[in-house]
Amino acid sequence: MQDSLCHGPFHCRAKIDTSATRSSGHIWVFSTAGAMETLQNDQRIWPNVWLRSIFTEEGETGWRTCGKQKAPETYGHAINQLSVMSLFLVNLYNQDAELRKQEIENRSLTENVTEYINQHYADSLTIDQLAEQFFVSKYHLMHEFSQKTGTSVYRYLMQQRLHAVCDLLERGTVPNEAYLLCGFKDYANFYRAFRSAYGQSPREYARAHRIAAEEPTAPDA
């Protein structure tokens, strides 16, 4: 489990991470549905509220409802409840970030970056953003990517955008709309990149594929 909550007066019990309770200024965080029985049978738990929040069972994530005992409606009591829930949610956020980082580390950097670009080529991606996304310096990212793929991150991104534009042109989208849908911000730069890659303008490409699509196919003999 995470150690992110284990600072100052707060302590985390090992192997426990998704439901929370409070006693004498300490936080206990539980990971299994079975841990709820421990919560309900533990005489030390905070008597006013316990949380049955996100739980994981057989790979599925869901929500348990909050169970509450009648509590005095005081401002201090409400603040204490909010403090526990806030710390709990911070812990979940940190766990999610750590899991994502571990997943990234289990695959090669190039695999992760290419997959991310394939899914986000229409966004305003930069080298700095990609480096931050994958917890590396931009110089390491550029070197590693070019070593594994033989091309730069920028050129790979441009290729994916141009392929996406071609797909839209073949389906009838006009060039003035297609380039914007695929992450290009300036038509002049897009036009130059397209002509350099395909030897014709976007309109010529669209026209050629439209004519090809309209040509009748030969009947079967």
mmCIF file of C-alpha atoms in Angstrom:
data_model
loop_
_atom_site.group_PDB
_atom_site.id
_atom_site.type_symbol
_atom_site.label_atom_id
_atom_site.label_comp_id
_atom_site.label_asym_id
_atom_site.label_seq_id
_atom_site.Cartn_x
_atom_site.Cartn_y
_atom_site.Cartn_z
ATOM 1 C CA MET A 1 0.000 0.000 0.000
ATOM 2 C CA GLN A 2 0.980 3.676 -0.177
ATOM 3 C CA ASP A 3 2.902 5.527 2.532
ATOM 4 C CA SER A 4 1.533 8.887 1.436
ATOM 5 C CA LEU A 5 -0.765 9.244 4.458
ATOM 6 C CA CYS A 6 1.811 8.033 6.949
ATOM 7 C CA HIS A 7 3.081 11.385 8.202
ATOM 8 C CA GLY A 8 2.895 13.206 11.519
ATOM 9 C CA PRO A 9 0.099 11.930 13.769
ATOM 10 C CA PHE A 10 -1.342 9.677 11.052
ATOM 11 C CA HIS A 11 -0.409 6.025 10.677
ATOM 12 C CA CYS A 12 -1.337 3.365 8.134
ATOM 13 C CA ARG A 13 -1.871 -0.274 8.982
ATOM 14 C CA ALA A 14 -0.116 -2.650 6.543
ATOM 15 C CA LYS A 15 -2.054 -4.269 3.684
ATOM 16 C CA ILE A 16 -5.022 -1.998 4.199
ATOM 17 C CA ASP A 17 -6.040 0.752 1.787
ATOM 18 C CA THR A 18 -9.616 1.481 0.782
ATOM 19 C CA SER A 19 -11.984 2.073 3.710
ATOM 20 C CA ALA A 20 -11.138 4.446 6.536
ATOM 21 C CA THR A 21 -11.901 5.056 10.194
ATOM 22 C CA ARG A 22 -10.449 7.172 12.957
ATOM 23 C CA SER A 23 -9.552 6.655 16.619
ATOM 24 C CA SER A 24 -7.454 8.841 18.921
ATOM 25 C CA GLY A 25 -6.114 10.919 16.058
ATOM 26 C CA HIS A 26 -5.009 7.942 13.951
ATOM 27 C CA ILE A 27 -6.162 6.838 10.521
ATOM 28 C CA TRP A 28 -6.662 3.187 9.546
ATOM 29 C CA VAL A 29 -7.194 2.443 5.865
ATOM 30 C CA PHE A 30 -8.513 -0.949 4.726
ATOM 31 C CA SER A 31 -8.234 -2.706 1.354
ATOM 32 C CA THR A 32 -10.562 -5.679 1.388
ATOM 33 C CA ALA A 33 -14.298 -6.033 1.758
ATOM 34 C CA GLY A 34 -13.618 -8.410 4.664
ATOM 35 C CA ALA A 35 -11.899 -5.628 6.531
ATOM 36 C CA MET A 36 -15.286 -3.998 7.084
ATOM 37 C CA GLU A 37 -16.068 -6.716 9.642
ATOM 38 C CA THR A 38 -12.957 -5.638 11.538
ATOM 39 C CA LEU A 39 -14.212 -2.077 11.435
ATOM 40 C CA GLN A 40 -17.624 -2.961 12.804
ATOM 41 C CA ASN A 41 -16.265 -5.223 15.559
ATOM 42 C CA ASP A 42 -13.423 -2.917 16.629
ATOM 43 C CA GLN A 43 -14.433 -1.060 19.817
ATOM 44 C CA ARG A 44 -11.747 1.564 19.214
ATOM 45 C CA ILE A 45 -13.265 2.976 16.044
ATOM 46 C CA TRP A 46 -14.502 6.506 15.941
ATOM 47 C CA PRO A 47 -18.091 6.107 17.193
ATOM 48 C CA ASN A 48 -19.716 8.673 14.943
ATOM 49 C CA VAL A 49 -18.913 7.552 11.412
ATOM 50 C CA TRP A 50 -17.123 4.927 9.387
ATOM 51 C CA LEU A 51 -16.527 4.959 5.662
ATOM 52 C CA ARG A 52 -17.363 2.217 3.198
ATOM 53 C CA SER A 53 -15.846 3.812 0.144
ATOM 54 C CA ILE A 54 -14.198 2.461 -2.993
ATOM 55 C CA PHE A 55 -13.565 -1.274 -2.812
ATOM 56 C CA THR A 56 -11.972 -3.718 -5.231
ATOM 57 C CA GLU A 57 -13.206 -7.250 -5.623
ATOM 58 C CA GLU A 58 -12.138 -9.660 -8.371
ATOM 59 C CA GLY A 59 -10.792 -6.762 -10.431
ATOM 60 C CA GLU A 60 -14.015 -4.763 -10.286
ATOM 61 C CA THR A 61 -14.227 -1.339 -8.665
ATOM 62 C CA GLY A 62 -17.381 0.030 -7.131
ATOM 63 C CA TRP A 63 -18.805 1.973 -4.241
ATOM 64 C CA ARG A 64 -20.077 0.908 -0.866
ATOM 65 C CA THR A 65 -22.556 3.141 0.915
ATOM 66 C CA CYS A 66 -21.526 5.096 3.969
ATOM 67 C CA GLY A 67 -22.641 3.593 7.269
ATOM 68 C CA LYS A 68 -23.301 6.134 10.027
ATOM 69 C CA GLN A 69 -24.253 6.107 13.656
ATOM 70 C CA LYS A 70 -26.185 8.967 15.149
ATOM 71 C CA ALA A 71 -23.730 11.718 16.016
ATOM 72 C CA PRO A 72 -23.972 15.084 17.740
ATOM 73 C CA GLU A 73 -24.407 17.784 15.095
ATOM 74 C CA THR A 74 -21.536 20.071 16.034
ATOM 75 C CA TYR A 75 -19.230 22.133 13.867
ATOM 76 C CA GLY A 76 -16.141 20.433 15.275
ATOM 77 C CA HIS A 77 -17.587 16.999 14.632
ATOM 78 C CA ALA A 78 -18.348 17.889 11.000
ATOM 79 C CA ILE A 79 -14.804 19.229 10.510
ATOM 80 C CA ASN A 80 -13.356 15.989 11.881
ATOM 81 C CA GLN A 81 -15.464 13.945 9.473
ATOM 82 C CA LEU A 82 -14.394 16.084 6.524
ATOM 83 C CA SER A 83 -10.738 15.785 7.563
ATOM 84 C CA VAL A 84 -10.920 11.992 7.531
ATOM 85 C CA MET A 85 -12.655 11.884 4.149
ATOM 86 C CA SER A 86 -10.225 14.419 2.657
ATOM 87 C CA LEU A 87 -7.205 12.405 3.773
ATOM 88 C CA PHE A 88 -8.818 9.261 2.455
ATOM 89 C CA LEU A 89 -9.406 10.784 -0.988
ATOM 90 C CA VAL A 90 -5.845 12.128 -1.117
ATOM 91 C CA ASN A 91 -4.587 8.619 -0.402
ATOM 92 C CA LEU A 92 -6.704 7.164 -3.224
ATOM 93 C CA TYR A 93 -5.395 9.794 -5.626
ATOM 94 C CA ASN A 94 -1.795 9.032 -4.681
ATOM 95 C CA GLN A 95 -2.400 5.304 -5.054
ATOM 96 C CA ASP A 96 -3.803 5.830 -8.556
ATOM 97 C CA ALA A 97 -0.768 7.926 -9.546
ATOM 98 C CA GLU A 98 1.598 5.282 -8.152
ATOM 99 C CA LEU A 99 -0.187 2.466 -9.995
ATOM 100 C CA ARG A 100 -0.020 4.444 -13.239
ATOM 101 C CA LYS A 101 3.696 5.054 -12.713
ATOM 102 C CA GLN A 102 4.334 1.367 -12.027
ATOM 103 C CA GLU A 103 2.396 0.381 -15.153
ATOM 104 C CA ILE A 104 4.504 2.791 -17.185
ATOM 105 C CA GLU A 105 7.721 1.367 -15.737
ATOM 106 C CA ASN A 106 6.677 -2.191 -16.636
ATOM 107 C CA ARG A 107 6.618 -1.293 -20.344
ATOM 108 C CA SER A 108 9.279 0.361 -22.463
ATOM 109 C CA LEU A 109 9.220 4.134 -22.689
ATOM 110 C CA THR A 110 8.868 4.007 -26.467
ATOM 111 C CA GLU A 111 5.841 1.679 -26.285
ATOM 112 C CA ASN A 112 4.125 3.985 -23.822
ATOM 113 C CA VAL A 113 4.863 7.138 -25.799
ATOM 114 C CA THR A 114 3.745 5.700 -29.153
ATOM 115 C CA GLU A 115 0.510 4.422 -27.627
ATOM 116 C CA TYR A 116 -0.131 7.787 -25.986
ATOM 117 C CA ILE A 117 0.486 9.671 -29.234
ATOM 118 C CA ASN A 118 -1.789 7.267 -31.128
ATOM 119 C CA GLN A 119 -4.585 8.107 -28.705
ATOM 120 C CA HIS A 120 -3.917 11.851 -28.292
ATOM 121 C CA TYR A 121 -2.498 13.061 -31.628
ATOM 122 C CA ALA A 122 -5.410 15.506 -31.967
ATOM 123 C CA ASP A 123 -4.368 17.268 -28.737
ATOM 124 C CA SER A 124 -1.803 20.066 -28.495
ATOM 125 C CA LEU A 125 1.071 17.741 -27.583
ATOM 126 C CA THR A 126 4.592 18.968 -26.916
ATOM 127 C CA ILE A 127 7.833 17.187 -26.010
ATOM 128 C CA ASP A 128 7.720 18.785 -22.562
ATOM 129 C CA GLN A 129 4.180 17.501 -21.948
ATOM 130 C CA LEU A 130 5.106 13.973 -23.033
ATOM 131 C CA ALA A 131 8.198 13.965 -20.826
ATOM 132 C CA GLU A 132 6.122 15.065 -17.833
ATOM 133 C CA GLN A 133 3.489 12.451 -18.610
ATOM 134 C CA PHE A 134 6.069 9.661 -18.464
ATOM 135 C CA PHE A 135 8.285 10.984 -15.641
ATOM 136 C CA VAL A 136 11.449 11.465 -17.730
ATOM 137 C CA SER A 137 13.473 14.384 -19.056
ATOM 138 C CA LYS A 138 12.662 15.514 -22.570
ATOM 139 C CA TYR A 139 16.247 14.811 -23.635
ATOM 140 C CA HIS A 140 16.049 11.220 -22.435
ATOM 141 C CA LEU A 141 12.687 10.846 -24.147
ATOM 142 C CA MET A 142 13.943 12.162 -27.489
ATOM 143 C CA HIS A 143 17.097 10.015 -27.393
ATOM 144 C CA GLU A 144 15.311 6.814 -26.338
ATOM 145 C CA PHE A 145 12.525 7.244 -28.882
ATOM 146 C CA SER A 146 14.832 7.902 -31.833
ATOM 147 C CA GLN A 147 17.060 4.974 -30.836
ATOM 148 C CA LYS A 148 14.129 2.533 -30.807
ATOM 149 C CA THR A 149 12.104 3.829 -33.761
ATOM 150 C CA GLY A 150 14.604 5.477 -36.077
ATOM 151 C CA THR A 151 12.542 8.668 -36.129
ATOM 152 C CA SER A 152 11.910 11.593 -33.798
ATOM 153 C CA VAL A 153 8.947 12.056 -31.497
ATOM 154 C CA TYR A 154 7.891 15.096 -33.537
ATOM 155 C CA ARG A 155 8.000 13.229 -36.854
ATOM 156 C CA TYR A 156 6.062 10.310 -35.430
ATOM 157 C CA LEU A 157 3.394 12.686 -34.141
ATOM 158 C CA MET A 158 3.192 14.389 -37.538
ATOM 159 C CA GLN A 159 2.857 11.015 -39.287
ATOM 160 C CA GLN A 160 -0.058 10.022 -37.066
ATOM 161 C CA ARG A 161 -1.794 13.339 -37.675
ATOM 162 C CA LEU A 162 -1.313 13.094 -41.433
ATOM 163 C CA HIS A 163 -2.614 9.513 -41.507
ATOM 164 C CA ALA A 164 -5.695 10.677 -39.594
ATOM 165 C CA VAL A 165 -6.226 13.553 -42.054
ATOM 166 C CA CYS A 166 -6.033 11.117 -44.991
ATOM 167 C CA ASP A 167 -8.652 8.919 -43.392
ATOM 168 C CA LEU A 168 -10.999 11.878 -42.996
ATOM 169 C CA LEU A 169 -10.376 13.102 -46.559
ATOM 170 C CA GLU A 170 -11.174 9.650 -47.923
ATOM 171 C CA ARG A 171 -14.465 9.730 -46.037
ATOM 172 C CA GLY A 172 -15.460 13.098 -47.482
ATOM 173 C CA THR A 173 -14.315 15.614 -44.856
ATOM 174 C CA VAL A 174 -13.067 18.822 -46.472
ATOM 175 C CA PRO A 175 -9.381 19.745 -45.885
ATOM 176 C CA ASN A 176 -10.254 22.964 -44.020
ATOM 177 C CA GLU A 177 -12.002 20.884 -41.355
ATOM 178 C CA ALA A 178 -9.850 17.750 -41.417
ATOM 179 C CA TYR A 179 -6.594 19.430 -40.422
ATOM 180 C CA LEU A 180 -8.159 21.001 -37.323
ATOM 181 C CA LEU A 181 -9.685 17.702 -36.215
ATOM 182 C CA CYS A 182 -6.274 16.043 -36.300
ATOM 183 C CA GLY A 183 -4.218 18.404 -34.162
ATOM 184 C CA PHE A 184 -2.862 20.873 -36.723
ATOM 185 C CA LYS A 185 -3.278 24.525 -35.766
ATOM 186 C CA ASP A 186 -2.005 26.284 -38.883
ATOM 187 C CA TYR A 187 -3.210 25.439 -42.391
ATOM 188 C CA ALA A 188 -0.048 26.664 -44.122
ATOM 189 C CA ASN A 189 2.192 24.348 -42.069
ATOM 190 C CA PHE A 190 -0.282 21.496 -42.505
ATOM 191 C CA TYR A 191 -0.386 22.058 -46.277
ATOM 192 C CA ARG A 192 3.421 21.967 -46.575
ATOM 193 C CA ALA A 193 3.665 18.829 -44.423
ATOM 194 C CA PHE A 194 0.939 17.078 -46.418
ATOM 195 C CA ARG A 195 2.407 17.907 -49.840
ATOM 196 C CA SER A 196 5.866 16.860 -48.653
ATOM 197 C CA ALA A 197 4.546 13.500 -47.418
ATOM 198 C CA TYR A 198 2.151 12.635 -50.280
ATOM 199 C CA GLY A 199 3.348 14.652 -53.267
ATOM 200 C CA GLN A 200 -0.007 16.353 -53.752
ATOM 201 C CA SER A 201 -2.234 18.863 -52.040
ATOM 202 C CA PRO A 202 -4.957 17.793 -49.589
ATOM 203 C CA ARG A 203 -7.654 18.737 -52.139
ATOM 204 C CA GLU A 204 -5.956 16.731 -54.884
ATOM 205 C CA TYR A 205 -5.707 13.749 -52.543
ATOM 206 C CA ALA A 206 -9.392 14.029 -51.614
ATOM 207 C CA ARG A 207 -10.440 14.422 -55.255
ATOM 208 C CA ALA A 208 -8.416 11.399 -56.377
ATOM 209 C CA HIS A 209 -9.939 9.177 -53.709
ATOM 210 C CA ARG A 210 -13.435 10.459 -54.422
ATOM 211 C CA ILE A 211 -13.069 9.640 -58.122
ATOM 212 C CA ALA A 212 -11.685 6.207 -57.265
ATOM 213 C CA ALA A 213 -14.637 5.553 -54.991
ATOM 214 C CA GLU A 214 -17.108 6.590 -57.698
ATOM 215 C CA GLU A 215 -15.649 4.342 -60.399
ATOM 216 C CA PRO A 216 -17.936 1.335 -61.004
ATOM 217 C CA THR A 217 -16.494 -2.057 -60.199
ATOM 218 C CA ALA A 218 -16.334 -4.691 -62.931
ATOM 219 C CA PRO A 219 -19.149 -7.264 -62.698
ATOM 220 C CA ASP A 220 -18.212 -10.802 -61.797
ATOM 221 C CA ALA A 221 -17.680 -13.063 -64.776
#
